[in-house]
Amino acid sequence: MARAFWLWLILLIMVLSGCSSRSTPAPVSTLELRENFYQQRNRGSLSASSYTVKRGDTLYSIAFRAGKDVREVARLNAIASPYTIYPGQQLKLTGTMARRVAKTVAKPAPKPVQNTNKNNSSQAKSNSSVKPAKPVAPKNQTGYVQNRTALEKKAQNPTLSGNVVQWQWPVKGKIISGFSHQQQGNKGVDIAGREGNRVNAAASGQVVYAGSALRGYGNLIIIKHNDDYLSAYAHNRKLLVTERQMVTAGQQIAEMGSTDATDPRLHFEIRFRGTSVDPLKYLPK
């Protein structure tokens, strides 16, 4: 009897210990959900034909999300520089701008005047016999006509339009996500790092956006370098510059963070006339 009791007790202990060591199936983790959101967020792009301006928006941030050149959006909505907008304003993101056609009134042709004066008639004949001199352009001409071919060549080569941008790496670290040409792919490069690491301006320019209104980017900075190029710096912990501030290449503009990301990283983009381009083709090797 005693032996059966001890066998039963040992069996009970084994069952209880097995239950305590067995883990229940884990639910879908928050980390996984955040990773899926990070991969599928479509970078906050706007695909609608219009957009209602919200508090904290700028025309640059709206054009950035729509993947368009800010000048194109400005022309569509007849907004002049410095591109001031206000909350509640309805902006067109697609379509064509209506052209203003100046009305011209045809004037009646002047009636020919008969000249009865013999002296004036002879003078007109003598003037008509003199051929007009051909205009001669100066040898050292520097106007538009002379430089037109050079300007056309510059327009064909984006690296020559405007001032040449001298790029440098915004942070030092391992690239954990590269550029993708897919529609839903990464529109820049993601560089790993630590919380608080220094984030520098990749080139000189003016800050045209500094805030957290763009979903999926966290604390974001956008810098305009010239009429063609913008650069973007996302997921920062702290922003150290403000909008309209001029910055120089290598100047610290933020501290690395993980806002709207799964871990500390910098998401860095370069855009040429509103279109995302591979930063690795511009950054020094």
Short mmCIF file of C-alpha atoms in Angstrom, two decimals:
data_model
loop_
_atom_site.label_atom_id
_atom_site.label_comp_id
_atom_site.label_asym_id
_atom_site.label_seq_id
_atom_site.Cartn_x
_atom_site.Cartn_y
_atom_site.Cartn_z
CA MET A 1 0.00 0.00 0.00
CA ALA A 2 2.77 2.38 0.97
CA ARG A 3 4.65 1.49 -2.19
CA ALA A 4 1.64 2.32 -4.37
CA PHE A 5 1.24 5.65 -2.56
CA TRP A 6 4.85 6.65 -3.27
CA LEU A 7 4.56 5.63 -6.92
CA TRP A 8 1.43 7.74 -7.24
CA LEU A 9 3.16 10.70 -5.57
CA ILE A 10 6.20 10.44 -7.86
CA LEU A 11 3.92 10.28 -10.92
CA LEU A 12 2.01 13.36 -9.73
CA ILE A 13 5.24 15.31 -9.25
CA MET A 14 6.41 14.42 -12.77
CA VAL A 15 3.12 15.54 -14.29
CA LEU A 16 3.19 18.85 -12.41
CA SER A 17 6.80 19.55 -13.36
CA GLY A 18 6.04 18.85 -17.01
CA CYS A 19 3.13 21.27 -16.97
CA SER A 20 5.24 23.99 -15.40
CA SER A 21 8.02 23.65 -18.00
CA ARG A 22 5.70 23.57 -20.98
CA SER A 23 5.08 27.02 -22.51
CA THR A 24 1.77 27.89 -24.07
CA PRO A 25 1.70 28.93 -27.73
CA ALA A 26 2.83 32.57 -27.90
CA PRO A 27 0.40 35.07 -29.44
CA VAL A 28 1.42 37.27 -32.38
CA SER A 29 4.02 39.59 -30.91
CA THR A 30 3.84 43.34 -30.96
CA LEU A 31 7.34 43.35 -32.45
CA GLU A 32 6.15 41.35 -35.44
CA LEU A 33 3.23 43.68 -35.99
CA ARG A 34 5.55 46.67 -35.89
CA GLU A 35 7.91 45.00 -38.35
CA ASN A 36 5.06 44.31 -40.76
CA PHE A 37 3.87 47.88 -40.42
CA TYR A 38 7.40 49.15 -41.07
CA GLN A 39 7.68 47.07 -44.25
CA GLN A 40 4.19 47.74 -45.61
CA ARG A 41 3.55 51.33 -44.60
CA ASN A 42 4.28 52.54 -48.18
CA ARG A 43 6.38 55.33 -46.73
CA GLY A 44 3.30 57.49 -46.08
CA SER A 45 2.79 58.16 -49.78
CA LEU A 46 -0.30 59.93 -51.09
CA SER A 47 -2.01 58.31 -54.05
CA ALA A 48 -5.22 60.37 -54.06
CA SER A 49 -5.89 63.10 -56.61
CA SER A 50 -6.36 65.72 -53.89
CA TYR A 51 -5.37 66.34 -50.30
CA THR A 52 -6.71 68.45 -47.45
CA VAL A 53 -3.95 70.30 -45.61
CA LYS A 54 -3.60 69.42 -41.93
CA ARG A 55 -1.89 71.22 -39.10
CA GLY A 56 1.88 70.74 -39.32
CA ASP A 57 1.90 70.12 -43.08
CA THR A 58 4.12 72.00 -45.50
CA LEU A 59 3.97 71.91 -49.28
CA TYR A 60 7.33 70.16 -49.25
CA SER A 61 6.11 67.41 -46.90
CA ILE A 62 2.95 66.89 -48.97
CA ALA A 63 4.93 66.69 -52.22
CA PHE A 64 7.39 64.34 -50.50
CA ARG A 65 4.60 61.95 -49.48
CA ALA A 66 3.06 62.13 -52.96
CA GLY A 67 6.42 61.46 -54.64
CA LYS A 68 6.18 64.66 -56.66
CA ASP A 69 8.31 67.72 -57.25
CA VAL A 70 7.15 70.54 -55.01
CA ARG A 71 7.16 72.89 -58.01
CA GLU A 72 4.70 70.63 -59.81
CA VAL A 73 2.29 70.67 -56.85
CA ALA A 74 2.71 74.43 -56.56
CA ARG A 75 1.87 74.93 -60.25
CA LEU A 76 -1.20 72.70 -60.00
CA ASN A 77 -2.55 74.88 -57.21
CA ALA A 78 -1.22 78.28 -58.38
CA ILE A 79 0.85 78.69 -55.20
CA ALA A 80 3.82 81.02 -55.45
CA SER A 81 7.07 80.75 -53.53
CA PRO A 82 7.56 80.50 -50.51
CA TYR A 83 4.63 78.03 -50.87
CA THR A 84 2.47 79.14 -47.95
CA ILE A 85 -0.48 76.84 -47.21
CA TYR A 86 -3.05 76.66 -44.39
CA PRO A 87 -5.04 73.91 -42.59
CA GLY A 88 -8.23 72.97 -44.42
CA GLN A 89 -6.92 74.03 -47.81
CA GLN A 90 -7.75 71.60 -50.62
CA LEU A 91 -4.78 70.82 -52.85
CA LYS A 92 -4.76 69.10 -56.22
CA LEU A 93 -2.10 66.42 -56.61
CA THR A 94 -2.92 65.39 -60.15
CA GLY A 95 -4.32 67.08 -63.23
CA THR A 96 -3.25 70.02 -65.30
CA MET A 97 -3.13 73.67 -64.47
CA ALA A 98 -5.50 75.86 -66.44
CA ARG A 99 -3.54 78.17 -68.71
CA ARG A 100 -4.29 81.82 -68.68
CA VAL A 101 -4.74 82.95 -72.25
CA ALA A 102 -4.42 86.67 -72.82
CA LYS A 103 -7.17 88.13 -74.97
CA THR A 104 -5.87 89.99 -77.98
CA VAL A 105 -7.97 92.46 -79.93
CA ALA A 106 -7.18 92.65 -83.61
CA LYS A 107 -6.49 96.20 -84.66
CA PRO A 108 -7.53 97.35 -88.14
CA ALA A 109 -4.62 97.75 -90.49
CA PRO A 110 -3.70 101.39 -91.05
CA LYS A 111 -4.74 102.80 -94.37
CA PRO A 112 -1.89 103.62 -96.73
CA VAL A 113 -1.20 107.32 -96.97
CA GLN A 114 -0.79 108.72 -100.44
CA ASN A 115 2.21 110.98 -100.66
CA THR A 116 1.73 113.81 -103.09
CA ASN A 117 4.96 115.59 -102.22
CA LYS A 118 7.56 115.02 -104.93
CA ASN A 119 10.47 115.71 -102.59
CA ASN A 120 9.22 113.15 -100.09
CA SER A 121 8.64 110.65 -102.91
CA SER A 122 12.19 110.98 -104.19
CA GLN A 123 13.53 110.74 -100.64
CA ALA A 124 11.59 107.51 -100.08
CA LYS A 125 13.03 106.03 -103.29
CA SER A 126 16.57 106.87 -102.21
CA ASN A 127 15.96 105.32 -98.77
CA SER A 128 14.49 102.16 -100.28
CA SER A 129 17.62 101.63 -102.36
CA VAL A 130 19.81 101.43 -99.24
CA LYS A 131 20.01 97.89 -97.85
CA PRO A 132 19.74 97.54 -94.06
CA ALA A 133 22.96 96.59 -92.34
CA LYS A 134 23.12 93.07 -90.89
CA PRO A 135 23.47 92.99 -87.10
CA VAL A 136 26.79 91.60 -85.99
CA ALA A 137 26.99 89.84 -82.64
CA PRO A 138 29.99 90.83 -80.51
CA LYS A 139 32.78 88.27 -80.33
CA ASN A 140 32.64 88.09 -76.53
CA GLN A 141 28.90 87.55 -76.34
CA THR A 142 27.76 85.94 -73.08
CA GLY A 143 23.99 86.02 -73.56
CA TYR A 144 21.45 83.20 -73.69
CA VAL A 145 21.81 82.47 -77.41
CA GLN A 146 25.50 81.71 -77.18
CA ASN A 147 25.13 79.50 -74.11
CA ARG A 148 21.96 77.72 -75.18
CA THR A 149 23.75 74.52 -76.21
CA ALA A 150 25.61 74.39 -72.91
CA LEU A 151 22.39 74.91 -70.96
CA GLU A 152 20.67 72.12 -72.88
CA LYS A 153 23.55 69.78 -72.03
CA LYS A 154 23.24 70.72 -68.36
CA ALA A 155 19.51 69.99 -68.40
CA GLN A 156 20.20 66.53 -69.80
CA ASN A 157 22.68 65.78 -67.04
CA PRO A 158 21.01 66.10 -63.60
CA THR A 159 24.35 66.37 -61.80
CA LEU A 160 25.06 69.62 -63.65
CA SER A 161 21.70 71.33 -63.15
CA GLY A 162 22.05 74.02 -60.53
CA ASN A 163 24.92 73.77 -58.10
CA VAL A 164 26.65 70.41 -57.92
CA VAL A 165 25.74 68.71 -54.64
CA GLN A 166 28.68 67.31 -52.70
CA TRP A 167 27.26 64.35 -50.78
CA GLN A 168 28.62 62.70 -47.65
CA TRP A 169 27.37 59.94 -45.36
CA PRO A 170 24.84 61.19 -42.78
CA VAL A 171 25.86 58.50 -40.24
CA LYS A 172 28.38 55.69 -39.91
CA GLY A 173 26.94 52.22 -39.60
CA LYS A 174 25.83 49.01 -41.26
CA ILE A 175 23.24 49.18 -44.03
CA ILE A 176 20.41 46.87 -42.95
CA SER A 177 17.96 47.69 -45.73
CA GLY A 178 18.87 48.83 -49.24
CA PHE A 179 17.06 50.79 -51.93
CA SER A 180 14.32 49.07 -53.92
CA HIS A 181 12.74 50.01 -57.24
CA GLN A 182 9.54 48.16 -56.32
CA GLN A 183 6.48 50.35 -55.81
CA GLN A 184 6.09 49.21 -52.20
CA GLY A 185 9.84 48.87 -51.64
CA ASN A 186 12.30 50.86 -49.60
CA LYS A 187 12.77 54.33 -51.10
CA GLY A 188 16.12 54.88 -49.43
CA VAL A 189 18.63 53.07 -47.25
CA ASP A 190 18.35 52.14 -43.57
CA ILE A 191 21.53 52.42 -41.50
CA ALA A 192 21.78 50.74 -38.08
CA GLY A 193 23.13 52.53 -35.03
CA ARG A 194 22.57 53.36 -31.39
CA GLU A 195 20.13 55.68 -29.67
CA GLY A 196 21.57 59.18 -29.60
CA ASN A 197 24.13 58.68 -32.36
CA ARG A 198 24.99 61.79 -34.35
CA VAL A 199 22.98 62.38 -37.56
CA ASN A 200 24.61 64.85 -39.96
CA ALA A 201 23.39 66.76 -42.99
CA ALA A 202 24.52 64.86 -46.10
CA ALA A 203 24.98 68.16 -47.98
CA SER A 204 24.49 71.86 -47.46
CA GLY A 205 21.00 73.29 -47.88
CA GLN A 206 17.87 74.60 -46.16
CA VAL A 207 15.58 72.66 -43.83
CA VAL A 208 12.12 72.64 -45.42
CA TYR A 209 10.50 70.22 -42.96
CA ALA A 210 11.20 69.20 -39.35
CA GLY A 211 8.47 67.32 -37.52
CA SER A 212 6.58 64.08 -36.98
CA ALA A 213 3.41 64.53 -39.03
CA LEU A 214 4.39 62.00 -41.74
CA ARG A 215 3.19 58.57 -40.62
CA GLY A 216 5.86 55.90 -40.76
CA TYR A 217 8.83 58.27 -40.65
CA GLY A 218 8.82 59.25 -36.98
CA ASN A 219 10.76 62.42 -36.31
CA LEU A 220 11.70 63.50 -39.82
CA ILE A 221 13.92 66.18 -41.39
CA ILE A 222 13.82 67.15 -45.07
CA ILE A 223 16.57 69.35 -46.51
CA LYS A 224 16.42 71.16 -49.86
CA HIS A 225 19.85 71.32 -51.49
CA ASN A 226 18.91 73.01 -54.77
CA ASP A 227 15.95 73.11 -57.15
CA ASP A 228 16.47 69.44 -58.00
CA TYR A 229 17.61 67.59 -54.88
CA LEU A 230 16.10 66.87 -51.46
CA SER A 231 17.35 64.57 -48.72
CA ALA A 232 15.34 63.04 -45.87
CA TYR A 233 16.35 61.73 -42.42
CA ALA A 234 13.77 59.61 -40.55
CA HIS A 235 13.23 57.85 -37.16
CA ASN A 236 15.27 60.39 -35.18
CA ARG A 237 15.06 60.56 -31.40
CA LYS A 238 15.58 64.31 -31.28
CA LEU A 239 15.59 67.04 -33.95
CA LEU A 240 18.26 69.73 -33.59
CA VAL A 241 17.22 72.05 -36.44
CA THR A 242 14.10 73.98 -37.38
CA GLU A 243 12.33 74.74 -40.64
CA ARG A 244 13.91 77.41 -42.89
CA GLN A 245 17.25 76.98 -41.11
CA MET A 246 20.34 76.84 -43.32
CA VAL A 247 22.70 73.93 -42.63
CA THR A 248 26.12 72.94 -43.91
CA ALA A 249 27.39 69.53 -44.96
CA GLY A 250 28.46 67.51 -41.93
CA GLN A 251 26.50 69.65 -39.45
CA GLN A 252 24.64 67.65 -36.80
CA ILE A 253 20.90 67.94 -37.38
CA ALA A 254 19.46 65.18 -35.17
CA GLU A 255 20.06 62.31 -32.78
CA MET A 256 19.42 58.78 -34.04
CA GLY A 257 16.36 57.04 -32.64
CA SER A 258 13.66 54.47 -33.28
CA THR A 259 10.51 56.57 -33.72
CA ASP A 260 8.14 54.63 -36.01
CA ALA A 261 10.80 51.91 -36.39
CA THR A 262 11.59 48.58 -34.76
CA ASP A 263 15.07 49.55 -33.57
CA PRO A 264 17.49 52.49 -33.63
CA ARG A 265 18.24 53.32 -37.26
CA LEU A 266 18.41 56.15 -39.75
CA HIS A 267 16.23 55.93 -42.84
CA PHE A 268 17.94 58.15 -45.42
CA GLU A 269 16.53 59.18 -48.79
CA ILE A 270 17.68 61.29 -51.73
CA ARG A 271 15.05 62.57 -54.14
CA PHE A 272 15.67 64.11 -57.55
CA ARG A 273 12.78 66.31 -58.70
CA GLY A 274 10.43 64.42 -56.39
CA THR A 275 11.54 60.94 -57.48
CA SER A 276 13.39 58.63 -55.08
CA VAL A 277 16.86 57.61 -56.24
CA ASP A 278 19.36 55.12 -54.82
CA PRO A 279 21.51 57.03 -52.28
CA LEU A 280 24.40 54.60 -52.76
CA LYS A 281 24.89 56.02 -56.27
CA TYR A 282 25.52 59.46 -54.79
CA LEU A 283 27.27 58.83 -51.47
CA PRO A 284 31.07 58.42 -51.51
CA LYS A 285 32.36 54.84 -51.72
#
